[in-house]
mmCIF file of C-alpha atoms in Angstrom:
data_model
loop_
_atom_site.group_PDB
_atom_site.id
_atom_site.type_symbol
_atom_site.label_atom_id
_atom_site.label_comp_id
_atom_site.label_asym_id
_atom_site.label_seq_id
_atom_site.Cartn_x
_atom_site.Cartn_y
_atom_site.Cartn_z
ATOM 1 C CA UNK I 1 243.515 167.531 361.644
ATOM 2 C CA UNK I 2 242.762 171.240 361.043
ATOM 3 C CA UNK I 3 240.065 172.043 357.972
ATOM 4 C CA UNK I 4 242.695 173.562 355.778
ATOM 5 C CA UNK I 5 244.871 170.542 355.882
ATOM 6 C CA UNK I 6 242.217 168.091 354.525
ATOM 7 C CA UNK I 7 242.823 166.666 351.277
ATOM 8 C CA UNK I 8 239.223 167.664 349.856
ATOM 9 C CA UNK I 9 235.952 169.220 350.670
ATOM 10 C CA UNK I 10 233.268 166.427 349.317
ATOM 11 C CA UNK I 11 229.677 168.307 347.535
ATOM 12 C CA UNK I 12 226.874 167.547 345.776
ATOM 13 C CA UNK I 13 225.260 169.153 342.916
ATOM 14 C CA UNK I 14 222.129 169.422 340.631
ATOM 15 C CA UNK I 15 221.422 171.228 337.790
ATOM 16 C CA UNK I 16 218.737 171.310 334.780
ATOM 17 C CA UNK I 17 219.418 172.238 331.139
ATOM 18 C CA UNK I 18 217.881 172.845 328.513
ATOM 19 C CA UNK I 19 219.088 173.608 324.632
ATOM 20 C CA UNK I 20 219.250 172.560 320.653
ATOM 21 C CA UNK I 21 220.640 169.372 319.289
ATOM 22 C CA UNK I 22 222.995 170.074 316.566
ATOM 23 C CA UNK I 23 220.845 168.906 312.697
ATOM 24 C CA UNK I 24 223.805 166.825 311.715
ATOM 25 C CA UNK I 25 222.141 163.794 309.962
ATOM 26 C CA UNK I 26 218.765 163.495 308.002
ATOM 27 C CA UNK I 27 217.608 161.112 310.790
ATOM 28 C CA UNK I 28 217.366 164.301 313.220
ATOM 29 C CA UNK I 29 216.740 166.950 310.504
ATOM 30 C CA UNK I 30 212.915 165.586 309.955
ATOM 31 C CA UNK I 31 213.321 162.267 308.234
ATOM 32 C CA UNK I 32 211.775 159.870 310.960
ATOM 33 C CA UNK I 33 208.519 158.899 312.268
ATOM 34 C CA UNK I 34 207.338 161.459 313.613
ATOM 35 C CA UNK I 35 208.191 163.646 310.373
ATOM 36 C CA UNK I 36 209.815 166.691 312.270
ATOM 37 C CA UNK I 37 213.000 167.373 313.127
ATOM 38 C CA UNK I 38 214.338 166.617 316.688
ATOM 39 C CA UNK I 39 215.422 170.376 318.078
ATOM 40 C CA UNK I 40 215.276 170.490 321.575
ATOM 41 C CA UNK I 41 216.069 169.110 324.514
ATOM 42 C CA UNK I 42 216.314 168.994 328.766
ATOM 43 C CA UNK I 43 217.905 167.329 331.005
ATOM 44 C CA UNK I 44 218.538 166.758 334.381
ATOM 45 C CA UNK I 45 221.803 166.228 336.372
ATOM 46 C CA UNK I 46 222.966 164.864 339.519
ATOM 47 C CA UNK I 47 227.236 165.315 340.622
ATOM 48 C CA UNK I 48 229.416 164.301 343.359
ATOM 49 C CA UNK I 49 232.850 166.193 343.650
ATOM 50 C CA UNK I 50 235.775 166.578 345.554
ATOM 51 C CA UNK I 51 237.686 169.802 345.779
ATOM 52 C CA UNK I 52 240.686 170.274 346.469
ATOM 53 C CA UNK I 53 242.064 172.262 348.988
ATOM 54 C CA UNK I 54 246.278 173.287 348.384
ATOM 55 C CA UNK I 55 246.674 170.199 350.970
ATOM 56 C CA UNK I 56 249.659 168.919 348.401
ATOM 57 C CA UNK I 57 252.120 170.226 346.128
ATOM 58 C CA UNK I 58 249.849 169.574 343.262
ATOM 59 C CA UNK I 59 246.465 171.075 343.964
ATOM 60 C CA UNK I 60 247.997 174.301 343.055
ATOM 61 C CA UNK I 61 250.128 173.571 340.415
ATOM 62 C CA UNK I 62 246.495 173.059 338.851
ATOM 63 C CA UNK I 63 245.129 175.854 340.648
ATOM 64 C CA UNK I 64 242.988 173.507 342.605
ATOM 65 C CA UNK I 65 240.843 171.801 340.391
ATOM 66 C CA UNK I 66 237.599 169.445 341.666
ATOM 67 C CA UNK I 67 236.901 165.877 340.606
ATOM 68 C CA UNK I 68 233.710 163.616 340.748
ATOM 69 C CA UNK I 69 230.776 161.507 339.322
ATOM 70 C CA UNK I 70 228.010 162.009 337.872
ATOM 71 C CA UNK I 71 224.663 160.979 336.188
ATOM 72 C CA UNK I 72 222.051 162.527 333.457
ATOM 73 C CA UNK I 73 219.111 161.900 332.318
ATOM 74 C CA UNK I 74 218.086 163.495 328.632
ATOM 75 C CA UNK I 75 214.579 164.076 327.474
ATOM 76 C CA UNK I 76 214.231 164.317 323.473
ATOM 77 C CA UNK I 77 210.577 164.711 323.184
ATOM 78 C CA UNK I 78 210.830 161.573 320.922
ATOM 79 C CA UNK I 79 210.372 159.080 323.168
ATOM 80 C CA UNK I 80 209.329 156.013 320.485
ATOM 81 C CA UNK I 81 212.052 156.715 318.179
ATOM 82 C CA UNK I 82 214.973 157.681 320.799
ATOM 83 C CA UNK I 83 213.919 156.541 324.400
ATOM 84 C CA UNK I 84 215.242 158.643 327.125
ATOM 85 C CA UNK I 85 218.785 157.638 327.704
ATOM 86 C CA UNK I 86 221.040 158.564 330.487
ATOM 87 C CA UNK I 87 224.898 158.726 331.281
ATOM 88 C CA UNK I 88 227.215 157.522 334.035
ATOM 89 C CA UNK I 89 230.614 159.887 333.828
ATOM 90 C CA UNK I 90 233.384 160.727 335.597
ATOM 91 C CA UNK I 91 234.471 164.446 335.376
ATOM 92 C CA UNK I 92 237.040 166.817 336.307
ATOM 93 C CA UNK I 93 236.379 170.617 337.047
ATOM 94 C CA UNK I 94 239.622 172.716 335.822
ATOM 95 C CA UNK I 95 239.962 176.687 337.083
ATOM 96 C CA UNK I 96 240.433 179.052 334.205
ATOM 97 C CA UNK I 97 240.312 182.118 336.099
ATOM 98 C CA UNK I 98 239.455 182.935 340.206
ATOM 99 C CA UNK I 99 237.986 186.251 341.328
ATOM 100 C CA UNK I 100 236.956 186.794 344.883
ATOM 101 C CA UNK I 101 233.419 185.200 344.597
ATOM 102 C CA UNK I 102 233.799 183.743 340.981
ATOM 103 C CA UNK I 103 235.300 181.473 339.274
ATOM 104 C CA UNK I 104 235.329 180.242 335.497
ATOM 105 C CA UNK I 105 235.871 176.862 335.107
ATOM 106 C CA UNK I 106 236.438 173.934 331.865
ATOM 107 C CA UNK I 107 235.213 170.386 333.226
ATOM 108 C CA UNK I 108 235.748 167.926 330.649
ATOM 109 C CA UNK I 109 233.772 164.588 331.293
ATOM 110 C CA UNK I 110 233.450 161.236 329.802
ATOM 111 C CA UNK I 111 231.153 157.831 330.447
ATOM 112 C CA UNK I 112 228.917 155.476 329.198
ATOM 113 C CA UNK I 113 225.296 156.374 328.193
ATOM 114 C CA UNK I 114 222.385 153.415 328.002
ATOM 115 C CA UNK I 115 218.394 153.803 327.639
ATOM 116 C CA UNK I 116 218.676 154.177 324.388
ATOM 117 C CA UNK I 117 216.377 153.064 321.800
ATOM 118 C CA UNK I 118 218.312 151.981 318.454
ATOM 119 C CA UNK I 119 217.796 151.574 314.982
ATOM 120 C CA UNK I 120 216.113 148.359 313.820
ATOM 121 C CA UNK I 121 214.957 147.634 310.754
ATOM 122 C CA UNK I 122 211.852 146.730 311.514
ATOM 123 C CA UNK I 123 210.691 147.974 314.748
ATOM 124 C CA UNK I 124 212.721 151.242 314.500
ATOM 125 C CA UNK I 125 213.900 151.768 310.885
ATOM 126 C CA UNK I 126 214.842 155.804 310.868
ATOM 127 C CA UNK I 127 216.746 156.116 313.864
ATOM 128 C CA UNK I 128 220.138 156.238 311.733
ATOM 129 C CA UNK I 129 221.594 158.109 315.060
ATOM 130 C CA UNK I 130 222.187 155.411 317.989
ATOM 131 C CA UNK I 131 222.566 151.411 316.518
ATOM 132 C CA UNK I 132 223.230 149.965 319.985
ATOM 133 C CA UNK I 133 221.361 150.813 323.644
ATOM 134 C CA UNK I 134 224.561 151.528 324.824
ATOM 135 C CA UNK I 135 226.595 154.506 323.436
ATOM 136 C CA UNK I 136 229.698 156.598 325.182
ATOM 137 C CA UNK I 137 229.422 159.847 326.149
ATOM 138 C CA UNK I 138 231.876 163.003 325.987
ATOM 139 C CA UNK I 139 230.261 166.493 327.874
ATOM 140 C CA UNK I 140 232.573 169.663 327.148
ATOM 141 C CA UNK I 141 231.539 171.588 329.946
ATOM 142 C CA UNK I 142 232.391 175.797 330.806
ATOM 143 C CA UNK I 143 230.939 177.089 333.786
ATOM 144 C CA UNK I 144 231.215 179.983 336.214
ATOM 145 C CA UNK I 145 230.858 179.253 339.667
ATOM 146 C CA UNK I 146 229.440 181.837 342.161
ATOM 147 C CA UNK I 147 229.882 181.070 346.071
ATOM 148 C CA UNK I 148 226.819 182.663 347.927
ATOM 149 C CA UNK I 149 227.683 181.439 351.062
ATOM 150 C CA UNK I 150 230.275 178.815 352.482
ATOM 151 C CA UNK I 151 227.791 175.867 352.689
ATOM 152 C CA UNK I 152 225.762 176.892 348.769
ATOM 153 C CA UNK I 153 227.742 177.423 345.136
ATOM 154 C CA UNK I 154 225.536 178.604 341.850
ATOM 155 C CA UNK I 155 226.662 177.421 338.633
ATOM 156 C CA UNK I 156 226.084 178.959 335.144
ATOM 157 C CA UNK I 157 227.334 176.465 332.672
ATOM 158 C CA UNK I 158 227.209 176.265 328.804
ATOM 159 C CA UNK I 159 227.855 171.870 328.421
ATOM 160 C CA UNK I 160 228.043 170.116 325.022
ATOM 161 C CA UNK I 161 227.415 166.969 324.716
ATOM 162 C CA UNK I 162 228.492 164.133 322.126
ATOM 163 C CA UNK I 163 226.702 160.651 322.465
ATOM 164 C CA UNK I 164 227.965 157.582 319.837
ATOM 165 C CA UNK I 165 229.109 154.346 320.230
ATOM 166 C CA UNK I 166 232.545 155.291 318.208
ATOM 167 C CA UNK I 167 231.512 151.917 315.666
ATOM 168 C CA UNK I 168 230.789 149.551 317.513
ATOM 169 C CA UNK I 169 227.275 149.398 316.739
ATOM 170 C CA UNK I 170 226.155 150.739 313.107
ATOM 171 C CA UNK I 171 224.276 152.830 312.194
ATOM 172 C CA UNK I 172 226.485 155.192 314.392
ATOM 173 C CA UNK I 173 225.780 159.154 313.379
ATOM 174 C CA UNK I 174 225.290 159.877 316.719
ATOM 175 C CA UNK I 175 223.813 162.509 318.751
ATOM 176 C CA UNK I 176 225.167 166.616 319.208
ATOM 177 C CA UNK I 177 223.539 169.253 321.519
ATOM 178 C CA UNK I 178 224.251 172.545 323.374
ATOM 179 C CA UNK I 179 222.351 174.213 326.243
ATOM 180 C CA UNK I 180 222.640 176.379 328.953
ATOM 181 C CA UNK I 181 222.592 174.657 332.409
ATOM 182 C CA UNK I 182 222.049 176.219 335.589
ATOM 183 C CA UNK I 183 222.762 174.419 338.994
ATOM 184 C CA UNK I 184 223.412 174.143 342.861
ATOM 185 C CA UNK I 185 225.964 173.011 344.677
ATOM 186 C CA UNK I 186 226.363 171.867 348.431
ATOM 187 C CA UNK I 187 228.858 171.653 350.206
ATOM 188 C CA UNK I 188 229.383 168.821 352.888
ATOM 189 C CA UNK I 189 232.561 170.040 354.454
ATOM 190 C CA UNK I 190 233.245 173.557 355.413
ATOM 191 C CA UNK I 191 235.623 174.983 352.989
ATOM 192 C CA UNK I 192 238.614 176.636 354.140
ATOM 193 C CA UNK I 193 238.587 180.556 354.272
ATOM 194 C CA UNK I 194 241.369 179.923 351.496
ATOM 195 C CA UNK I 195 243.700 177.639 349.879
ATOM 196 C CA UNK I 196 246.673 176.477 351.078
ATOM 197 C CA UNK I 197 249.661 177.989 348.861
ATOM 198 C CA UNK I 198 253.261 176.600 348.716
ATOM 199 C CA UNK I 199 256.050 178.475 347.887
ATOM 200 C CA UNK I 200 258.086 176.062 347.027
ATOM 201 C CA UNK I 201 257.444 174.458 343.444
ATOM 202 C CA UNK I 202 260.439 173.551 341.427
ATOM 203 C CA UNK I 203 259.931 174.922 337.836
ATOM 204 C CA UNK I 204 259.121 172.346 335.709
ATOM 205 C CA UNK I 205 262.107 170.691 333.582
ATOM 206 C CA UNK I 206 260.945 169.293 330.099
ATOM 207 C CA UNK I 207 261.516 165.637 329.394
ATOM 208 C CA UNK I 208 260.528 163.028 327.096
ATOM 209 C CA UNK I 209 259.134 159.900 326.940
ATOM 210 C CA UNK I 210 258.419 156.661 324.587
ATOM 211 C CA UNK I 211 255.151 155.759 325.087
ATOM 212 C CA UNK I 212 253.903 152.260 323.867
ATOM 213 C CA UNK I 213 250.283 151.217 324.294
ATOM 214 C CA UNK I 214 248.406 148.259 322.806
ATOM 215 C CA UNK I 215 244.621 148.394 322.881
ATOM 216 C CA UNK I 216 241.557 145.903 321.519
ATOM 217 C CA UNK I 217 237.966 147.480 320.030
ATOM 218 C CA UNK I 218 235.339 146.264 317.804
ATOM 219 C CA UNK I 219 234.122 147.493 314.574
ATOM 220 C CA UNK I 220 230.614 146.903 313.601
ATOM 221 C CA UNK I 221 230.039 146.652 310.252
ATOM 222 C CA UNK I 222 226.266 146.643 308.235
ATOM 223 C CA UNK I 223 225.206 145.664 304.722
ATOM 224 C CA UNK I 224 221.977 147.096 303.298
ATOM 225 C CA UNK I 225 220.676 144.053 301.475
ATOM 226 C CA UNK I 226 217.828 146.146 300.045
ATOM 227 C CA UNK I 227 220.758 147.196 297.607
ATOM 228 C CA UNK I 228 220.981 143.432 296.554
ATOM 229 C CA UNK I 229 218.407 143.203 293.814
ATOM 230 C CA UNK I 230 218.969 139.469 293.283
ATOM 231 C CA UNK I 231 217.487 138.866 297.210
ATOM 232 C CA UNK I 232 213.912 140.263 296.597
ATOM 233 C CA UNK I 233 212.563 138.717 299.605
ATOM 234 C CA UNK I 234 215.531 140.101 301.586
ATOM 235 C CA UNK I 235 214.372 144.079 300.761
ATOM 236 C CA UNK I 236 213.244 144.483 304.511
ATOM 237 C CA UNK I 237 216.886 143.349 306.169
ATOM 238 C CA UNK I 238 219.823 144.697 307.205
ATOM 239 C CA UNK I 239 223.095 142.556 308.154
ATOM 240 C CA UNK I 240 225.165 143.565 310.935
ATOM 241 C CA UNK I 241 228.675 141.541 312.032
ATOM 242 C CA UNK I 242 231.205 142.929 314.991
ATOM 243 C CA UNK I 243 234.976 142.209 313.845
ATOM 244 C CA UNK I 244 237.839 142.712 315.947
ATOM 245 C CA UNK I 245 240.648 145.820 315.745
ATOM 246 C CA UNK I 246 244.085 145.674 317.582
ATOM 247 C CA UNK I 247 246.122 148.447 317.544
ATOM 248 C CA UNK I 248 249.987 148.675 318.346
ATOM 249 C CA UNK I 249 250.691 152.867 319.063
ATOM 250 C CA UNK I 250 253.750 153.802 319.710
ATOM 251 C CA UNK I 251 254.395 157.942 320.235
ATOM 252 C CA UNK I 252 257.013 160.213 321.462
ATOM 253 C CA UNK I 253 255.780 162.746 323.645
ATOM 254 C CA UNK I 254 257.990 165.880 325.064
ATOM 255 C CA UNK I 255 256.317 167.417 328.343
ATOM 256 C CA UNK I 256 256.844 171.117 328.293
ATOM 257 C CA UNK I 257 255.316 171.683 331.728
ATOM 258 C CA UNK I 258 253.132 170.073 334.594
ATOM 259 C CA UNK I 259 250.419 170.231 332.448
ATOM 260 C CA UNK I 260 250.808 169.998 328.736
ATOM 261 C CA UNK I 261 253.013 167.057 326.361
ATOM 262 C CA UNK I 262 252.954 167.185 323.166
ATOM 263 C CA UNK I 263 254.332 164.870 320.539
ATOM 264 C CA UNK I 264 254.312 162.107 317.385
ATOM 265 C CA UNK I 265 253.428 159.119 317.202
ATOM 266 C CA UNK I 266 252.562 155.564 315.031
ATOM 267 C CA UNK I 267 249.843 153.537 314.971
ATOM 268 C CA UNK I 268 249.842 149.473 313.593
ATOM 269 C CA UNK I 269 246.335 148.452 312.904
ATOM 270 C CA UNK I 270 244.893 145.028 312.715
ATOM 271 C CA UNK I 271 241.155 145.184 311.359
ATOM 272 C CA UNK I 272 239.617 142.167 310.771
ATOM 273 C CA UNK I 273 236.719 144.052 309.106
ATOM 274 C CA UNK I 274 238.345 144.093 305.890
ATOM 275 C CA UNK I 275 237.299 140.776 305.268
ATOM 276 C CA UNK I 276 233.443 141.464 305.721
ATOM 277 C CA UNK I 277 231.618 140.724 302.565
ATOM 278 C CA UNK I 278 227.656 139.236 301.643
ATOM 279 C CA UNK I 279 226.924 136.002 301.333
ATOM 280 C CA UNK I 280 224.200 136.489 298.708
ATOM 281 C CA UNK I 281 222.031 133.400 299.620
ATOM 282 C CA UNK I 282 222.344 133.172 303.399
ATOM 283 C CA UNK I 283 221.899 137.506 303.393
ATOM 284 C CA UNK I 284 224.676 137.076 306.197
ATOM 285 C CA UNK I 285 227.964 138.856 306.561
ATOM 286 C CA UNK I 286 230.925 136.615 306.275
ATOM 287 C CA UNK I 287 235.150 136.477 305.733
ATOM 288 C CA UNK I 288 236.242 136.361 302.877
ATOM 289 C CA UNK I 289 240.044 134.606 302.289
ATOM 290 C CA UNK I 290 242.540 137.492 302.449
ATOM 291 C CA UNK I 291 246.248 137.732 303.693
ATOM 292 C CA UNK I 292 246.814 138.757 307.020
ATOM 293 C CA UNK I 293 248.947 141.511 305.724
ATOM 294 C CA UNK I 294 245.664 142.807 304.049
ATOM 295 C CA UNK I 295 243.821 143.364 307.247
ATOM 296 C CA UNK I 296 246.929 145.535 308.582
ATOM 297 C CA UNK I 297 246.729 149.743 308.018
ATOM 298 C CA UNK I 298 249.295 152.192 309.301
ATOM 299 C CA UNK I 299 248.406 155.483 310.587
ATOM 300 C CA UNK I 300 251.061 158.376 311.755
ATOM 301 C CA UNK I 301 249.249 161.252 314.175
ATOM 302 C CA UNK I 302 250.264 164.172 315.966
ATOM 303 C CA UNK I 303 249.538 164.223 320.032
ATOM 304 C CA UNK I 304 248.268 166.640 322.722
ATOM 305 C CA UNK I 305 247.425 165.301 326.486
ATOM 306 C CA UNK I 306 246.369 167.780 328.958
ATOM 307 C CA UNK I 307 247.959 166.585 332.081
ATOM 308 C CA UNK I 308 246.310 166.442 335.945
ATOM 309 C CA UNK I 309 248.707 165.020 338.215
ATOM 310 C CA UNK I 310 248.949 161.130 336.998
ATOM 311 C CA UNK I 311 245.109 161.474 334.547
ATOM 312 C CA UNK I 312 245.961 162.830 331.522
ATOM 313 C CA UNK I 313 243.184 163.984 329.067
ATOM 314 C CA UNK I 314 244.463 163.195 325.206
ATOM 315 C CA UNK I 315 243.869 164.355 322.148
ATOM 316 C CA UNK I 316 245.115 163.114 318.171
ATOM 317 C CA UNK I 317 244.901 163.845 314.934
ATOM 318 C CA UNK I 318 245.755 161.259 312.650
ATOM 319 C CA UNK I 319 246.375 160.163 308.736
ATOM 320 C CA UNK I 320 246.054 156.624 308.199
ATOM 321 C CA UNK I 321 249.407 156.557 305.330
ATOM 322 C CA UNK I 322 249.169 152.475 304.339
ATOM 323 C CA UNK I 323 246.071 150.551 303.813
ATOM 324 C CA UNK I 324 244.965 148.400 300.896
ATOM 325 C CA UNK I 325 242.202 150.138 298.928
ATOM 326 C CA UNK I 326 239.154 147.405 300.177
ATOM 327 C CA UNK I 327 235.082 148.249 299.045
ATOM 328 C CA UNK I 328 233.829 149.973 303.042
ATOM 329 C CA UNK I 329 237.338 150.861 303.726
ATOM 330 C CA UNK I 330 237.486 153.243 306.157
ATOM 331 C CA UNK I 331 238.726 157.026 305.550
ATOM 332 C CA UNK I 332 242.121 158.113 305.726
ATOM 333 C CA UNK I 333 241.872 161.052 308.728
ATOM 334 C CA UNK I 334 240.885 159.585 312.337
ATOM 335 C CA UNK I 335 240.776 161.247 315.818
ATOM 336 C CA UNK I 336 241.106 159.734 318.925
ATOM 337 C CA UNK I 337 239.910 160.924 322.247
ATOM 338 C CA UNK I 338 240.409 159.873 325.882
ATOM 339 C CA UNK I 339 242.010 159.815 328.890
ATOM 340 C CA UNK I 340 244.639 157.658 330.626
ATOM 341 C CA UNK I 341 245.653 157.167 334.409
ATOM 342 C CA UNK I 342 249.652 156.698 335.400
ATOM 343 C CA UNK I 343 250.055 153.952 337.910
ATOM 344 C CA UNK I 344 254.022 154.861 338.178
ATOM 345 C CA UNK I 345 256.677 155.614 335.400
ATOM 346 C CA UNK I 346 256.532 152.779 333.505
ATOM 347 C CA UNK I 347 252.447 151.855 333.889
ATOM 348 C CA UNK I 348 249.378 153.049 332.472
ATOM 349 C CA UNK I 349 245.989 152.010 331.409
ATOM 350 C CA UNK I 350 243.075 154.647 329.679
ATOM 351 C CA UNK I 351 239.516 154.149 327.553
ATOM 352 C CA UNK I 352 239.629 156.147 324.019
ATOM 353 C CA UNK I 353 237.513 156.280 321.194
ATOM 354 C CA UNK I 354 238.557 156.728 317.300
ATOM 355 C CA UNK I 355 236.295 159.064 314.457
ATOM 356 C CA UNK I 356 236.993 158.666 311.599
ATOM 357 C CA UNK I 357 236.049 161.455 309.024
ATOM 358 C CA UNK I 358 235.730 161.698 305.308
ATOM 359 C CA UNK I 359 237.973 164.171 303.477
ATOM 360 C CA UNK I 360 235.844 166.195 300.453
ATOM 361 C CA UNK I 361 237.537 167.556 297.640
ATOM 362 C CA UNK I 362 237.269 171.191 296.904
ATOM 363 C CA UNK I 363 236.925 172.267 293.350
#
């Protein structure tokens, strides 16, 4: 088998960054330990890809994008406080725009960070960014890509990152930074001079689709007992319970070409949170007697999913419309982010998180 009819050409990468985390809670603006605010950061990161190379139909309906794993390590300079966590990611590199030596490039990543070191309210008491030592991680990533030779690549990338564990652990502000990046790339296999190009893709005929998913999470939920005045010798603690959320979606989605589907959809909600409450004496979260109807919300929410052959990267914006009106409840507007993998027509499977954000009134 020739070079230019090999499915991929397999490299390796490393890059170091440096930048400014976003001052988006009080616990990284200054109010911890140390007493100053948590600006900067570097890290370090190691990638394995495979490019494509035009060998099918598809590589060039997505003008050839790359795909891979990867791991990084991020230094804080607040090592007591934060520790110096890491992420394991999967990514996929997505051509914007080729020139003859260049190319600009969005590779959109997600994975699970750990090494953290959480909030606790005795050891660790300020750190209201990171609750759990595990957190997930989404990396925005723009890059241009400059071949100096056929075996060596430079990369100039701008990545953001988001780290939180989406609830599952509380306190759960999270952590937001942006930083230039600059990296090299090997290549194992020698590229081909250029891709292959068919001239023989279909135009794309819109369709639509029901799309019914069911999915299980945890919500996390935490009681300051310090606000309890009638559990003096409680002031120090700080309860914490995990609950379990099912969710029934169900969305119509219209696919306007290879790569983009947009669409509508509804989501049932069973939260078993909403029957969290204090037991005053024990200083333990417990269930309280509700209905089963009470625990239910509906949300409605319009849908975007960027589409890569059978991985599809989605996107929604949501309003939850029904919900009983519960002390803690959570706010109305919710986004979900993630990505899903088609097995055929009828089967898929994907990992997604849901933020939920306040609404503020405007006088």
């Amino acid at each position: 088998e020739s070079q230019q009819e090999a499915d991929y050409v397999n490299y390796l990468q490393l890059g170091y960054q440096t930048g400014y985390v976003l001052q988006l809670n009080d616990f990284i603006s200054g109010e911890n330990a140390a007493g100053e605010p948590i600006e900067r950061f570097h890290a370090a990161r190691l990638e394995y890809g495979w490019q494509t190379t035009g060998s099918k139909r598809w590589h060039q309906i997505w003008n050839y994008p790359s795909f891979g794993i990867g791991l990084t390590t991020v230094d804080y300079f607040n090592e007591d406080e934060v520790g110096t966590p890491s992420a394991v990611y999967g990514f996929v590199s997505l051509p914007v725009k080729r020139w003859d030596r260049w190319a600009f490039n969005i590779a959109p990543g997600f994975g699970v960070s750990f090494g953290w070191k959480p909030f606790d309210p005795k050891t660790n008491p300020y750190n209201q960014s990171i609750g759990a030592f595990k957190a997930a991680f989404i990396d925005i990533n723009s890059h241009f890509t400059y071949n100096m030779s056929p075996d060596w690549d430079l990369l100039l990338a701008l990545p953001a990152y988001h780290f939180s564990n989406g609830g599952t652990r509380q306190p759960n502000n999270g952590f937001n930074q942006l930083g230039p990046m600059l990296s090299l790339r090997y290549k194992f296999d020698e590229p081909p001079t250029r891709f292959k190009s068919w001239d023989d893709i279909p135009e794309y005929q819109s369709n639509d689709e029901l799309v019914v998913t069911g999915s299980w999470g945890l919500r996390n939920v935490k009681l300051d007992l310090k606000d309890h005045d009638f559990i003096p010798e409680l002031d120090d603690a700080y309860a914490r319970a995990d609950f379990d959320v099912f969710t029934l979606s169900a969305a119509w989605m219209r696919q306007f070409s290879y790569q983009s589907k947009w669409g509508l959809g509804v989501d049932l909600v069973r939260d078993q949170s909403t029957k969290a409450q204090l037991d005053a004496g024990e200083g333990e979260i417990v269930e309280q007697e509700l209905d089963d109807y009470d625990q239910y919300r509906v949300g409605v929410y319009g849908a975007y999913a960027y589409v890569i052959h059978r991985l599809s990267i989605l996107g929604h914006v949501g309003y939850t419309v029904i919900q009983k009106g519960f002390e803690r409840q959570l706010p109305r507007l919710y986004q979900r982010l993630g990505f899903r993998y088609r097995f055929d027509n009828d089967w898929l499977a994907g990992l997604s998180a849901v933020y939920y954000t306040h609404l503020r009134a405007h006088e």
